[in-house]
Every structure is written in C-alpha cells, then in structure tokens.
C-alpha cells in the first residue's frame, strides 16, 4: 500500500471538500409558504441570507412563528440535501476506500 500516495490523495480530497464548502456558500435556496406570505433564502451551507414577511403576518404572532418554522425547516432540509450530495460526490470520487475513513468526512 502506497502510504505517501494515499496521504497526498487524502490532502487533495480535504482541499476539494473545503473548496466545495466555499462554493456551497454561493448556492442559494429559496423557499416560501404556499400562499407566498413568507419567503426565505439561505445558502446550501444553511446560512440565512434573507427573510421576507408579508405585513398581514405581523398581526398574528403565532401564525408568523408557525410560518417561520415550517418554511425555514423546508429550506434547511433542501440545503442539507444539496450539501450532502455535493460532499458525497467529492469524497466518493476521490477517496481511496480505507475502512473507517468515511466517518472522517461527516
């Protein structure tokens, strides 16, 4: 087993993972309530970029809280799926299969 070659490949893969994470900061996910009264935008790294709230929701605190939870959770789920898919693609494509190593990238 070429340990030096494997270590170089590991460093290369770690760099690709970092590059992918940076790129995911530029991937935006837009999500909204079915009636378009609340809209959120976040990155594929789940950083919230914007929240737009229709004035009608400001009159009902409980409804606004429900909307925020629902819409943010949907957006975060989409972002997490994109994030996982992108990172899986990098690690599966470039990593030599070493038992136990897959846990390092989670």
PDB file of C-alpha atoms in Angstrom:
ATOM      1  CA  UNK A   1       0.000   0.000   0.000  1.00  0.00           C
ATOM      2  CA  UNK A   2       1.468   3.371  -1.051  1.00  0.00           C
ATOM      3  CA  UNK A   3       1.032   5.333   2.191  1.00  0.00           C
ATOM      4  CA  UNK A   4       2.600   8.569   0.872  1.00  0.00           C
ATOM      5  CA  UNK A   5       0.428   8.500  -2.225  1.00  0.00           C
ATOM      6  CA  UNK A   6      -2.631   7.853  -0.084  1.00  0.00           C
ATOM      7  CA  UNK A   7      -1.780  10.741   2.267  1.00  0.00           C
ATOM      8  CA  UNK A   8      -1.375  13.059  -0.729  1.00  0.00           C
ATOM      9  CA  UNK A   9      -4.735  11.891  -2.069  1.00  0.00           C
ATOM     10  CA  UNK A  10      -6.295  12.478   1.347  1.00  0.00           C
ATOM     11  CA  UNK A  11      -4.944  16.061   1.485  1.00  0.00           C
ATOM     12  CA  UNK A  12      -6.157  16.663  -2.060  1.00  0.00           C
ATOM     13  CA  UNK A  13      -9.620  15.376  -1.153  1.00  0.00           C
ATOM     14  CA  UNK A  14      -9.722  17.524   2.005  1.00  0.00           C
ATOM     15  CA  UNK A  15      -8.899  20.574  -0.150  1.00  0.00           C
ATOM     16  CA  UNK A  16     -11.675  19.656  -2.589  1.00  0.00           C
ATOM     17  CA  UNK A  17     -14.083  19.347   0.348  1.00  0.00           C
ATOM     18  CA  UNK A  18     -13.083  22.839   1.563  1.00  0.00           C
ATOM     19  CA  UNK A  19     -13.491  24.222  -1.966  1.00  0.00           C
ATOM     20  CA  UNK A  20     -16.906  22.580  -2.236  1.00  0.00           C
ATOM     21  CA  UNK A  21     -17.994  24.066   1.111  1.00  0.00           C
ATOM     22  CA  UNK A  22     -16.926  27.531  -0.079  1.00  0.00           C
ATOM     23  CA  UNK A  23     -18.832  27.072  -3.330  1.00  0.00           C
ATOM     24  CA  UNK A  24     -21.930  25.961  -1.408  1.00  0.00           C
ATOM     25  CA  UNK A  25     -21.889  29.381   0.302  1.00  0.00           C
ATOM     26  CA  UNK A  26     -22.810  30.796  -3.121  1.00  0.00           C
ATOM     27  CA  UNK A  27     -25.621  28.310  -3.831  1.00  0.00           C
ATOM     28  CA  UNK A  28     -28.900  29.921  -2.780  1.00  0.00           C
ATOM     29  CA  UNK A  29     -32.074  28.077  -1.838  1.00  0.00           C
ATOM     30  CA  UNK A  30     -35.348  29.982  -1.999  1.00  0.00           C
ATOM     31  CA  UNK A  31     -38.322  28.633  -0.086  1.00  0.00           C
ATOM     32  CA  UNK A  32     -41.730  30.145   0.563  1.00  0.00           C
ATOM     33  CA  UNK A  33     -45.049  29.422   2.182  1.00  0.00           C
ATOM     34  CA  UNK A  34     -47.734  28.102  -0.163  1.00  0.00           C
ATOM     35  CA  UNK A  35     -49.505  31.489  -0.070  1.00  0.00           C
ATOM     36  CA  UNK A  36     -46.212  33.413  -0.616  1.00  0.00           C
ATOM     37  CA  UNK A  37     -46.659  35.415   2.592  1.00  0.00           C
ATOM     38  CA  UNK A  38     -43.265  34.353   3.897  1.00  0.00           C
ATOM     39  CA  UNK A  39     -40.100  33.795   1.873  1.00  0.00           C
ATOM     40  CA  UNK A  40     -36.618  32.766   2.975  1.00  0.00           C
ATOM     41  CA  UNK A  41     -33.319  32.482   1.152  1.00  0.00           C
ATOM     42  CA  UNK A  42     -30.379  30.590   2.550  1.00  0.00           C
ATOM     43  CA  UNK A  43     -27.144  29.109   1.288  1.00  0.00           C
ATOM     44  CA  UNK A  44     -26.547  25.392   0.778  1.00  0.00           C
ATOM     45  CA  UNK A  45     -24.434  25.704   3.961  1.00  0.00           C
ATOM     46  CA  UNK A  46     -27.657  26.731   5.772  1.00  0.00           C
ATOM     47  CA  UNK A  47     -26.730  30.370   6.375  1.00  0.00           C
ATOM     48  CA  UNK A  48     -29.855  32.537   6.212  1.00  0.00           C
ATOM     49  CA  UNK A  49     -29.490  35.321   3.641  1.00  0.00           C
ATOM     50  CA  UNK A  50     -32.945  36.898   3.746  1.00  0.00           C
ATOM     51  CA  UNK A  51     -36.419  36.588   5.190  1.00  0.00           C
ATOM     52  CA  UNK A  52     -39.363  38.432   3.651  1.00  0.00           C
ATOM     53  CA  UNK A  53     -42.561  38.659   5.703  1.00  0.00           C
ATOM     54  CA  UNK A  54     -45.854  39.940   4.342  1.00  0.00           C
ATOM     55  CA  UNK A  55     -47.384  42.651   6.554  1.00  0.00           C
ATOM     56  CA  UNK A  56     -50.513  40.539   7.120  1.00  0.00           C
ATOM     57  CA  UNK A  57     -48.454  38.028   9.107  1.00  0.00           C
ATOM     58  CA  UNK A  58     -47.308  40.731  11.521  1.00  0.00           C
ATOM     59  CA  UNK A  59     -50.785  40.863  13.037  1.00  0.00           C
ATOM     60  CA  UNK A  60     -50.687  37.234  14.229  1.00  0.00           C
ATOM     61  CA  UNK A  61     -47.547  36.334  16.179  1.00  0.00           C
ATOM     62  CA  UNK A  62     -48.462  32.647  16.474  1.00  0.00           C
ATOM     63  CA  UNK A  63     -49.151  32.286  12.749  1.00  0.00           C
ATOM     64  CA  UNK A  64     -45.876  34.063  11.912  1.00  0.00           C
ATOM     65  CA  UNK A  65     -43.938  31.724  14.218  1.00  0.00           C
ATOM     66  CA  UNK A  66     -45.600  28.690  12.585  1.00  0.00           C
ATOM     67  CA  UNK A  67     -44.756  30.017   9.111  1.00  0.00           C
ATOM     68  CA  UNK A  68     -41.129  30.650  10.084  1.00  0.00           C
ATOM     69  CA  UNK A  69     -40.690  27.156  11.493  1.00  0.00           C
ATOM     70  CA  UNK A  70     -42.344  25.477   8.513  1.00  0.00           C
ATOM     71  CA  UNK A  71     -40.594  27.447   5.764  1.00  0.00           C
ATOM     72  CA  UNK A  72     -37.164  27.502   7.434  1.00  0.00           C
ATOM     73  CA  UNK A  73     -37.284  23.749   8.065  1.00  0.00           C
ATOM     74  CA  UNK A  74     -38.170  23.077   4.416  1.00  0.00           C
ATOM     75  CA  UNK A  75     -35.337  25.343   3.230  1.00  0.00           C
ATOM     76  CA  UNK A  76     -32.825  23.808   5.671  1.00  0.00           C
ATOM     77  CA  UNK A  77     -33.794  20.309   4.534  1.00  0.00           C
ATOM     78  CA  UNK A  78     -33.233  21.263   0.881  1.00  0.00           C
ATOM     79  CA  UNK A  79     -29.901  22.886   1.740  1.00  0.00           C
ATOM     80  CA  UNK A  80     -28.768  19.850   3.740  1.00  0.00           C
ATOM     81  CA  UNK A  81     -29.643  17.531   0.836  1.00  0.00           C
ATOM     82  CA  UNK A  82     -27.686  19.646  -1.664  1.00  0.00           C
ATOM     83  CA  UNK A  83     -24.770  19.919   0.763  1.00  0.00           C
ATOM     84  CA  UNK A  84     -24.654  16.166   1.416  1.00  0.00           C
ATOM     85  CA  UNK A  85     -24.951  15.297  -2.276  1.00  0.00           C
ATOM     86  CA  UNK A  86     -22.115  17.655  -3.229  1.00  0.00           C
ATOM     87  CA  UNK A  87     -19.781  16.496  -0.451  1.00  0.00           C
ATOM     88  CA  UNK A  88     -20.577  12.820  -1.106  1.00  0.00           C
ATOM     89  CA  UNK A  89     -19.681  13.333  -4.766  1.00  0.00           C
ATOM     90  CA  UNK A  90     -16.259  14.716  -3.801  1.00  0.00           C
ATOM     91  CA  UNK A  91     -15.415  12.042  -1.246  1.00  0.00           C
ATOM     92  CA  UNK A  92     -16.681   9.094  -3.302  1.00  0.00           C
ATOM     93  CA  UNK A  93     -14.932  10.277  -6.441  1.00  0.00           C
ATOM     94  CA  UNK A  94     -11.541  10.966  -4.881  1.00  0.00           C
ATOM     95  CA  UNK A  95     -11.132   8.875  -1.764  1.00  0.00           C
ATOM     96  CA  UNK A  96      -9.306   5.581  -1.655  1.00  0.00           C
ATOM     97  CA  UNK A  97     -11.545   3.212   0.286  1.00  0.00           C
ATOM     98  CA  UNK A  98      -9.962   2.668   3.689  1.00  0.00           C
ATOM     99  CA  UNK A  99     -12.151   1.021   6.329  1.00  0.00           C
ATOM    100  CA  UNK A 100     -13.328   3.596   8.880  1.00  0.00           C
ATOM    101  CA  UNK A 101     -12.179   6.649   6.880  1.00  0.00           C
ATOM    102  CA  UNK A 102     -15.667   7.546   5.644  1.00  0.00           C
ATOM    103  CA  UNK A 103     -16.519   8.732   9.171  1.00  0.00           C
ATOM    104  CA  UNK A 104     -13.876  11.486   8.943  1.00  0.00           C
ATOM    105  CA  UNK A 105     -15.919  13.474   6.433  1.00  0.00           C
ATOM    106  CA  UNK A 106     -19.245  13.576   8.225  1.00  0.00           C
TER     107      UNK A 106
END
